[in-house]
mmCIF file of C-alpha atoms and ligand atoms in Angstrom:
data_model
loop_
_atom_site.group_PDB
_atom_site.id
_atom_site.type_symbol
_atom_site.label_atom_id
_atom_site.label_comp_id
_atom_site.label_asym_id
_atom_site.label_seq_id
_atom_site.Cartn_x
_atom_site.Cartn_y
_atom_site.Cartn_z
ATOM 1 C CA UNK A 368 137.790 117.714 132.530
ATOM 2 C CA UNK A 369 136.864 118.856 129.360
ATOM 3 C CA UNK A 370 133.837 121.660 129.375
ATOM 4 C CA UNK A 371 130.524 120.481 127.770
ATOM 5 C CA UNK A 372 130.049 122.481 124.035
ATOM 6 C CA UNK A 373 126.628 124.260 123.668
ATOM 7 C CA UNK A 374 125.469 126.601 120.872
ATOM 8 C CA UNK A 375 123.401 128.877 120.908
ATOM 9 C CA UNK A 376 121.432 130.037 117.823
ATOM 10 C CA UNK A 377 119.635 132.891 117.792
ATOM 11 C CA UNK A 378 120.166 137.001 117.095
ATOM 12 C CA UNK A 379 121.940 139.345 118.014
ATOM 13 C CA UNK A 380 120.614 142.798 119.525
ATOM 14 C CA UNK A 381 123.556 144.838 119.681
ATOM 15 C CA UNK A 382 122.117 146.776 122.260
ATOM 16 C CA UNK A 383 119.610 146.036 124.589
ATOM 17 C CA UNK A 384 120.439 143.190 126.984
ATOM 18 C CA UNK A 385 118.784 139.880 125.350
ATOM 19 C CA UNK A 386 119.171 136.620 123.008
ATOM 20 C CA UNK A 387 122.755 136.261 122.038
ATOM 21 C CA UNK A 388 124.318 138.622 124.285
ATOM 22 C CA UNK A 389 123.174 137.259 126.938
ATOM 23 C CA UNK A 390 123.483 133.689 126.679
ATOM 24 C CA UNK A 391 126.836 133.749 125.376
ATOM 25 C CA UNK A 392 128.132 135.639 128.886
ATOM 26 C CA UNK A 393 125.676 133.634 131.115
ATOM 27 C CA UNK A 394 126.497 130.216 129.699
ATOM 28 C CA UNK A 395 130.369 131.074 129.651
ATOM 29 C CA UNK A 396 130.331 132.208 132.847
ATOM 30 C CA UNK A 397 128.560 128.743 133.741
ATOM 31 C CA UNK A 398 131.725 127.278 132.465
ATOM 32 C CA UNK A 399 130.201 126.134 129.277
ATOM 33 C CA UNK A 400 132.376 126.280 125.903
ATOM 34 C CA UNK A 401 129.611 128.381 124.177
ATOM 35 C CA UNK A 402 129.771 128.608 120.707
ATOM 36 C CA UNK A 403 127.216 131.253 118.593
ATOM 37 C CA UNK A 404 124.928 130.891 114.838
ATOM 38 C CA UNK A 405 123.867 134.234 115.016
ATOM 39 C CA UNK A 406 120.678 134.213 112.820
ATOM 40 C CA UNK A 407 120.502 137.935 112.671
ATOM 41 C CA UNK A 408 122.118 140.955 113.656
ATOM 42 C CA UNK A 409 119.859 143.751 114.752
ATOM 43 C CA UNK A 410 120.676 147.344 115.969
ATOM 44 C CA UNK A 411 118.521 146.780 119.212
ATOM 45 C CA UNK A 412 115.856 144.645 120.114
ATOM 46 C CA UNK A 413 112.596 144.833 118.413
ATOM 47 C CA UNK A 414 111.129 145.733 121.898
ATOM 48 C CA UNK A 415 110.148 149.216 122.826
ATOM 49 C CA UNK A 416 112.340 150.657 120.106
ATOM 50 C CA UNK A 417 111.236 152.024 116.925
ATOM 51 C CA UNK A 418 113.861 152.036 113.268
ATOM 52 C CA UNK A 419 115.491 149.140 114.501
ATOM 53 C CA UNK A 420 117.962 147.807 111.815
ATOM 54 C CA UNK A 421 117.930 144.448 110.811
ATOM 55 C CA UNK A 422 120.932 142.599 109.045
ATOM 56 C CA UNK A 423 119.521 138.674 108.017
ATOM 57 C CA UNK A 424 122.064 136.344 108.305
ATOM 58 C CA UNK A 425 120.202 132.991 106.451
ATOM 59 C CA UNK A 426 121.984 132.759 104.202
ATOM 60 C CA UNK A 427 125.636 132.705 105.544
ATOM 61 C CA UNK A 428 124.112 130.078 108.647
ATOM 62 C CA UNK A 429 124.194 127.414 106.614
ATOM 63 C CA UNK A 430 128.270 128.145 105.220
ATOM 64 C CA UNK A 431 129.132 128.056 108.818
ATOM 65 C CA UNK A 432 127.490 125.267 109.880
ATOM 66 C CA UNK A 433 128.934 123.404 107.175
ATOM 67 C CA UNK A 434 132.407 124.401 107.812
ATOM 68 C CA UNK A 435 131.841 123.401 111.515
ATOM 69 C CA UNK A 436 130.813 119.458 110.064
ATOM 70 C CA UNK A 437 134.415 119.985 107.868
ATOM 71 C CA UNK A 438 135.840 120.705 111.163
ATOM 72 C CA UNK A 439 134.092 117.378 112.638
ATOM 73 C CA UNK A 440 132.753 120.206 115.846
ATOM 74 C CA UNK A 441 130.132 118.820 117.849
ATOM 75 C CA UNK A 442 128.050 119.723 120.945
ATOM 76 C CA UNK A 443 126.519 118.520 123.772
ATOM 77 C CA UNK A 444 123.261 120.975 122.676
ATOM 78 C CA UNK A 445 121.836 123.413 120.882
ATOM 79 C CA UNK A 446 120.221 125.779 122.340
ATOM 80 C CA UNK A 447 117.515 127.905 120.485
ATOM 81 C CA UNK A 448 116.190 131.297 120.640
ATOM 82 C CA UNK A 449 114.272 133.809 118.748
ATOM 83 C CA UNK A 450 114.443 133.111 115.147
ATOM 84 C CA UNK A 451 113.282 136.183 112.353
ATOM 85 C CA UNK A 452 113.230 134.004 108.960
ATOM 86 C CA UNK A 453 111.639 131.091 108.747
ATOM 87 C CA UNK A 454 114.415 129.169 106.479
ATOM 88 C CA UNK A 455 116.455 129.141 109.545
ATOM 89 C CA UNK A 456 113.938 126.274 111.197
ATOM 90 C CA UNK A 457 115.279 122.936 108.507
ATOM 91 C CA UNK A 458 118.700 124.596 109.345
ATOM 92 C CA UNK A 459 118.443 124.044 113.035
ATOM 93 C CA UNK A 460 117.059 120.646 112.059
ATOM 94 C CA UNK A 461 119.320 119.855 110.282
ATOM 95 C CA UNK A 462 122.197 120.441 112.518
ATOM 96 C CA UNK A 463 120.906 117.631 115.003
ATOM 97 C CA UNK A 464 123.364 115.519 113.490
ATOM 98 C CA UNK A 465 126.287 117.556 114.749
ATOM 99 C CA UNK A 466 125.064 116.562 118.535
ATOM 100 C CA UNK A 467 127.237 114.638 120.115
ATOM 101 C CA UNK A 468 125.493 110.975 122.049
ATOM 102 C CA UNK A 469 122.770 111.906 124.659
ATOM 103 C CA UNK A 470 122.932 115.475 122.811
ATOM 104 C CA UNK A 471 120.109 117.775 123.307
ATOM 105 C CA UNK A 472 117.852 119.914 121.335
ATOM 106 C CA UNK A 473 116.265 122.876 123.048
ATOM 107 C CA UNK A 474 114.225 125.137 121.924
ATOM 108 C CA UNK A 475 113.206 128.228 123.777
ATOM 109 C CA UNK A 476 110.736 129.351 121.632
ATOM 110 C CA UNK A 477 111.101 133.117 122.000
ATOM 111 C CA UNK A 478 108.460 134.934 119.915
ATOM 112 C CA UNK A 479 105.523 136.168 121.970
ATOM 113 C CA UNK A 480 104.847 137.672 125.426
ATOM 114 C CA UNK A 481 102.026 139.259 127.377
ATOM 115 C CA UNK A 482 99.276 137.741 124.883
ATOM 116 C CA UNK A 483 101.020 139.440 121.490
ATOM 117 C CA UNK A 484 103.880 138.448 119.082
ATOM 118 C CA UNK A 485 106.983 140.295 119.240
ATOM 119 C CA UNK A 486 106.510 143.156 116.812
ATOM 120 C CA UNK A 487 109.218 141.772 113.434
ATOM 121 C CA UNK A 488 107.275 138.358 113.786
ATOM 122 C CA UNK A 489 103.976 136.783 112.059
ATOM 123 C CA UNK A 490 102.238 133.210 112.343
ATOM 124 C CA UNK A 491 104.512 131.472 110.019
ATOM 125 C CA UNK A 492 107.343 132.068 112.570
ATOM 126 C CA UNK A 493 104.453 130.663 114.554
ATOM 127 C CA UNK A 494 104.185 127.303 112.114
ATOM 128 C CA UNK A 495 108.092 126.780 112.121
ATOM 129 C CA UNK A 496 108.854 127.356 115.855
ATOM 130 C CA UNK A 497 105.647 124.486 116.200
ATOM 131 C CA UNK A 498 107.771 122.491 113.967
ATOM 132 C CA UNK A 499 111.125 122.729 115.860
ATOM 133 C CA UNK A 500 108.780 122.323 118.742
ATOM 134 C CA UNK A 501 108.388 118.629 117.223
ATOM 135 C CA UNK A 502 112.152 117.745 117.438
ATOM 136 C CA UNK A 503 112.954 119.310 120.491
ATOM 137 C CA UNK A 504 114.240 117.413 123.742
ATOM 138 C CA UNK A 505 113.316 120.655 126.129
ATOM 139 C CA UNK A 506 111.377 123.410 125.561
ATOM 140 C CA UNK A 507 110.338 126.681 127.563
ATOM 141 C CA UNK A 508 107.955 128.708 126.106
ATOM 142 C CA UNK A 509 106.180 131.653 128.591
ATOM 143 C CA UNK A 510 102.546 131.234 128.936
ATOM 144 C CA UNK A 511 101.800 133.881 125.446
ATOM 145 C CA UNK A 512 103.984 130.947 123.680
ATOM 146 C CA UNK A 513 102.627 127.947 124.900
ATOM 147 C CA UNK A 514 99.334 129.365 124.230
ATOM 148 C CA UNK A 515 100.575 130.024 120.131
ATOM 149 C CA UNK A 516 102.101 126.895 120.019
ATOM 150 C CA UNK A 517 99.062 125.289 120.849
ATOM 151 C CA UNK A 518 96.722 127.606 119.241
ATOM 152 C CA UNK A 519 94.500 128.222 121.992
ATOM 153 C CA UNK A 520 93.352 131.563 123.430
ATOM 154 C CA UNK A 521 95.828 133.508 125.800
ATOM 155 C CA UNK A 522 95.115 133.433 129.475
ATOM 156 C CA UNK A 523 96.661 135.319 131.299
ATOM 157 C CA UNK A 524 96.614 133.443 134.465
ATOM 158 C CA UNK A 525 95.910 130.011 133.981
ATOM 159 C CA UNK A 526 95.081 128.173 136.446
ATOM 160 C CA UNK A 527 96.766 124.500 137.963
ATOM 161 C CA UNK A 528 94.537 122.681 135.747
ATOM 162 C CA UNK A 529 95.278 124.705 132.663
ATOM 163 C CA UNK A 530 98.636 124.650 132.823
ATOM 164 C CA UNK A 531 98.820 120.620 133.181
ATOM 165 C CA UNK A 532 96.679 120.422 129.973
ATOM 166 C CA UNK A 533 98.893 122.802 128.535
ATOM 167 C CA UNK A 534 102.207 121.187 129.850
ATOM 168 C CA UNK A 535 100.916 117.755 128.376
ATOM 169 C CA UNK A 536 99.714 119.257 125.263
ATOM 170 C CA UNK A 537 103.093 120.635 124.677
ATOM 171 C CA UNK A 538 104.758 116.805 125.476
ATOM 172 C CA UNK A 539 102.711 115.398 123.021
ATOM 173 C CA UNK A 540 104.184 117.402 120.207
ATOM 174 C CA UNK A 541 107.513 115.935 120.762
ATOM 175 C CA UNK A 542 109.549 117.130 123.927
ATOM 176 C CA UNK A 543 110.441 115.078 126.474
ATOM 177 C CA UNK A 544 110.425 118.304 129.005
ATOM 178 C CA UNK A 545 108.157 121.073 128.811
ATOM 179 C CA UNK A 546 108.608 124.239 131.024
ATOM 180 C CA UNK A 547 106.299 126.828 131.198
ATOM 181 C CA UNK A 548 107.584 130.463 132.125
ATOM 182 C CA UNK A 549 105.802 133.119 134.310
ATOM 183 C CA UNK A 550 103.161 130.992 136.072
ATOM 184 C CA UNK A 551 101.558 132.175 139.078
ATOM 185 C CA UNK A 552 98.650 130.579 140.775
ATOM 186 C CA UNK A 553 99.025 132.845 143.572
ATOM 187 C CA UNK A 554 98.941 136.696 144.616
ATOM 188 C CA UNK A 555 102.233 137.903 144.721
ATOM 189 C CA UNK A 556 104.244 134.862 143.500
ATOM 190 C CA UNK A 557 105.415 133.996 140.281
ATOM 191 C CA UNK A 558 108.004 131.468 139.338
ATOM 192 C CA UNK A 559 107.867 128.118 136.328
ATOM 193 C CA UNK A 560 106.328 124.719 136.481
ATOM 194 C CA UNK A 561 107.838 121.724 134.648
ATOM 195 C CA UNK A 562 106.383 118.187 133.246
ATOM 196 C CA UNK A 563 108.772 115.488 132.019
ATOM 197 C CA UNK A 564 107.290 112.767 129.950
ATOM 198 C CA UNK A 565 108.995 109.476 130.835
ATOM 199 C CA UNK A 566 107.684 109.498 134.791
ATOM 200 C CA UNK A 567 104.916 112.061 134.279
ATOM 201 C CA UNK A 568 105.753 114.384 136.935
ATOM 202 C CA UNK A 569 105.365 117.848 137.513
ATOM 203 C CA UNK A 570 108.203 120.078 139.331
ATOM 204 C CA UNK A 571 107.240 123.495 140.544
ATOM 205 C CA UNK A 572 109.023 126.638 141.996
ATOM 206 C CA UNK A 573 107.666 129.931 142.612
ATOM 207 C CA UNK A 574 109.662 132.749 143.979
ATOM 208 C CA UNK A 575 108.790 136.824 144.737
ATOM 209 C CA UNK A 576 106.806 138.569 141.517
ATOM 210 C CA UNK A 577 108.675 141.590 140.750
ATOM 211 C CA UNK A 578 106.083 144.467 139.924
ATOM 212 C CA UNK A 579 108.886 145.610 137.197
ATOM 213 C CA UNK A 580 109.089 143.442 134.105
ATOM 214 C CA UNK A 581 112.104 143.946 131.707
ATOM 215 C CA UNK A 582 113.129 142.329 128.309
ATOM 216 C CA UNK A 583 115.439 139.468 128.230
ATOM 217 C CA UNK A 584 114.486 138.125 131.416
ATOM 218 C CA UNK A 585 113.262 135.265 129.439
ATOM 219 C CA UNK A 586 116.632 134.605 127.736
ATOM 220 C CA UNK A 587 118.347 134.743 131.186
ATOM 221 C CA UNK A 588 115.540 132.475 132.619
ATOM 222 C CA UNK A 589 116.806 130.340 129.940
ATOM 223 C CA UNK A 590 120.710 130.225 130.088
ATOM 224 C CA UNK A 591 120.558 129.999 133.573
ATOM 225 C CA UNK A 592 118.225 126.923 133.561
ATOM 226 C CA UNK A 593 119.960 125.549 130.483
ATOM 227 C CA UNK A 594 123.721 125.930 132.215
ATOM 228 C CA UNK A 595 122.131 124.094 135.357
ATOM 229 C CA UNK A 596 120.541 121.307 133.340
ATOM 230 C CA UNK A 597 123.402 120.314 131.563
ATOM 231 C CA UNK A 598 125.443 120.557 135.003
ATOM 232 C CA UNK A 599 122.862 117.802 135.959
ATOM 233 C CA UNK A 600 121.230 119.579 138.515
ATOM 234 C CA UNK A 601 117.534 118.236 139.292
ATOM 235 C CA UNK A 602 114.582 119.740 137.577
ATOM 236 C CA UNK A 603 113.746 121.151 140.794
ATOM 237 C CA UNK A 604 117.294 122.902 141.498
ATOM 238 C CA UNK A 605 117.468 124.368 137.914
ATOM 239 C CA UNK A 606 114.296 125.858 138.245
ATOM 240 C CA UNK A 607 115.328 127.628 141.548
ATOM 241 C CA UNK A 608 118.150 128.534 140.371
ATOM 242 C CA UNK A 609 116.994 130.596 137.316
ATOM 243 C CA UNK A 610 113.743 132.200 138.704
ATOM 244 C CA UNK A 611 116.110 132.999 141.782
ATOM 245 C CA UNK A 612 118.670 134.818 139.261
ATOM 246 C CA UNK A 613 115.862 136.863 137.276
ATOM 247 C CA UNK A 614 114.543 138.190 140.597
ATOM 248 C CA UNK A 615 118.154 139.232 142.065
ATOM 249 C CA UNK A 616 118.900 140.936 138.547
ATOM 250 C CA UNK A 617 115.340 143.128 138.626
ATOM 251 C CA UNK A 618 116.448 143.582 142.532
ATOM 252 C CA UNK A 619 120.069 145.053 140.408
ATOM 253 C CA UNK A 620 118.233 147.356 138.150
ATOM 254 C CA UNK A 621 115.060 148.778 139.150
ATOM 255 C CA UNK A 622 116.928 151.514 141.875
ATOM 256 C CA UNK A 623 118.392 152.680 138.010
ATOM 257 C CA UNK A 624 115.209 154.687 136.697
ATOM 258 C CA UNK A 625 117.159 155.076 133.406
ATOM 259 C CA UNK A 626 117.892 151.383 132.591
ATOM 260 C CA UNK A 627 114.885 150.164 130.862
ATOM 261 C CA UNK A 628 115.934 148.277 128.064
ATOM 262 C CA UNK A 629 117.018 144.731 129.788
ATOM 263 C CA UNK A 630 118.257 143.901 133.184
ATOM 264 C CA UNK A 631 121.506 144.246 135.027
ATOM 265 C CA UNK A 632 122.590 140.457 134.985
ATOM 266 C CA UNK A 633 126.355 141.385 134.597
ATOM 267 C CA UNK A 634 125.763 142.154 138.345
ATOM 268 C CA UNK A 635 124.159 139.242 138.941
ATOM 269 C CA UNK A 636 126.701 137.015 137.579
ATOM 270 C CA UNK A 637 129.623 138.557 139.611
ATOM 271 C CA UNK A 638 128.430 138.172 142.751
ATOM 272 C CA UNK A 639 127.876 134.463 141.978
HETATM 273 O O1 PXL B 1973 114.310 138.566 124.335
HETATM 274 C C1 PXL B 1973 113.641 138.091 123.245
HETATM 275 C C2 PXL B 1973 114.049 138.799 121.997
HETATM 276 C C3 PXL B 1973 115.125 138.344 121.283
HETATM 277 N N1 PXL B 1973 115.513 138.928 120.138
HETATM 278 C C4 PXL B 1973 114.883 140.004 119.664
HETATM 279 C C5 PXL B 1973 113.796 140.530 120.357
HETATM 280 C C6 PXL B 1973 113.362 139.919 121.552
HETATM 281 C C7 PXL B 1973 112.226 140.452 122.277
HETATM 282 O O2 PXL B 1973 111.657 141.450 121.988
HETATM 283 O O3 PXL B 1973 113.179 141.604 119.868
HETATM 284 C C8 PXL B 1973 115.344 140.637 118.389
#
């Protein structure tokens, strides 16, 4: 059987575990042909680190996307991360046509967490991500993202109510699936909720909340899901199955005091 053909398009952090590094190994590993548009190349993540070099790749995106439509490569979806410039949102757009029947669009629209934008961004990364947003099949923002996308104040801990507001909210734009990231509506549990349009149901799974947060968990959160989704795998299931593998990778690196910058998911993935 041939493998289903995802790519992924977003940077790369050559060091610190995140975007493209991880969802290359993740999705592989998933047994997903994974192809990359790296939209940047940066010398770590713009999280925690200071003089972080940044290399902008718009311009060459759009040479390799067209040699890809001289090539007549498709995909079964793309899969979208953080995104630096905004020129890079008509490209992604624009490459919907190189989705093969039934392909999807999804957009994971990583620019914001714990109430702030990540540090290299600004609100017209805001305007373009609500844009992609728009044409999106699936998106996955955390709760700082849903609460940009819909420009509403950030709470922290929104409640059931506020999160089905926001969940429909989010629909309404465009996506036929919204999942919202690092919900908890209890002490000590923390986990993702999701609302698809076409029945109007909500699907909910909440697993242990790790005291220690680490970057990239959200890019793992989304491979994982992402590789179970397009494996078919119930809302439900994929949902358990990616808050499930963000907990067992903190589990993998907290004992190591020194690893700080992302999480041990190489770990994680061999023992699965
Ligand atoms: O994990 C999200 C992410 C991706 N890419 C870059 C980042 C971050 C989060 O800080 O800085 C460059």
């Amino acid at each position: 059987m041939t493998a289903k053909k995802i790519v992924s398009v977003q940077d790369i952090s050559c060091y610190g575990q995140c975007s493209l590094t991880v969802a290359q190994p993740v999705l592989s590993a998933y047994g997903f042909e994974t192809a990359i548009l790296p939209s940047a190349i940066l010398s770590t993540h713009t999280g925690g680190f200071t003089g972080f070099t940044v290399l902008d790749l718009t311009d060459e995106m759009p040479k390799i996307v067209d040699h890809w439509r001289k090539e007549k490569i498709t995909f079964d979806a793309i899969y979208t991360g953080y995104i630096g410039d905004t020129r890079q949102f008509a490209l992604i757009k624009d490459m919907r046509d190189m989705l093969n029947p039934g392909g999807l669009l999804i957009c994971d629209p990583a620019m914001a967490d714990h109430g702030k934008l990540y540090v290299a961004l600004n609100e017209n990364i805001v305007a373009g991500m609500r844009e992609l947003v728009r044409e999106s099949d699936i998106i996955m923002p955390n709760i700082t993202e849903a609460c940009f996308l819909l420009d509403i104040p950030y709470n922290e801990r929104p409640g059931r109510e506020e999160i089905d507001r926001m969940l429909k909210g989010l629909a309404d734009m465009g996506p036929e699936t919204v999942i919202i990231t690092g919900v908890s509506f209890e002490e000590g549990r923390l986990g993702a909720v999701a609302y698809t349009k076409k029945d109007g149901k909500t699907v909910e799974y909440f697993t242990t909340w790790m005291e220690k947060s680490y970057h990239g968990t959200g890019d793992i959160f989304s491979s994982v899901l992402i590789a179970n989704l397009l494996k078919g795998k119930s809302l439900y299931d994929c949902l358990k199955d990616a808050c499930e593998f963000i907990v067992d990778c903190i589990k993998e690196t907290m004992p190591d005091e020194s690893h700080v910058y992302g999480v041990k998911f190489e770990q994680v993935l061999a023992k699965r």
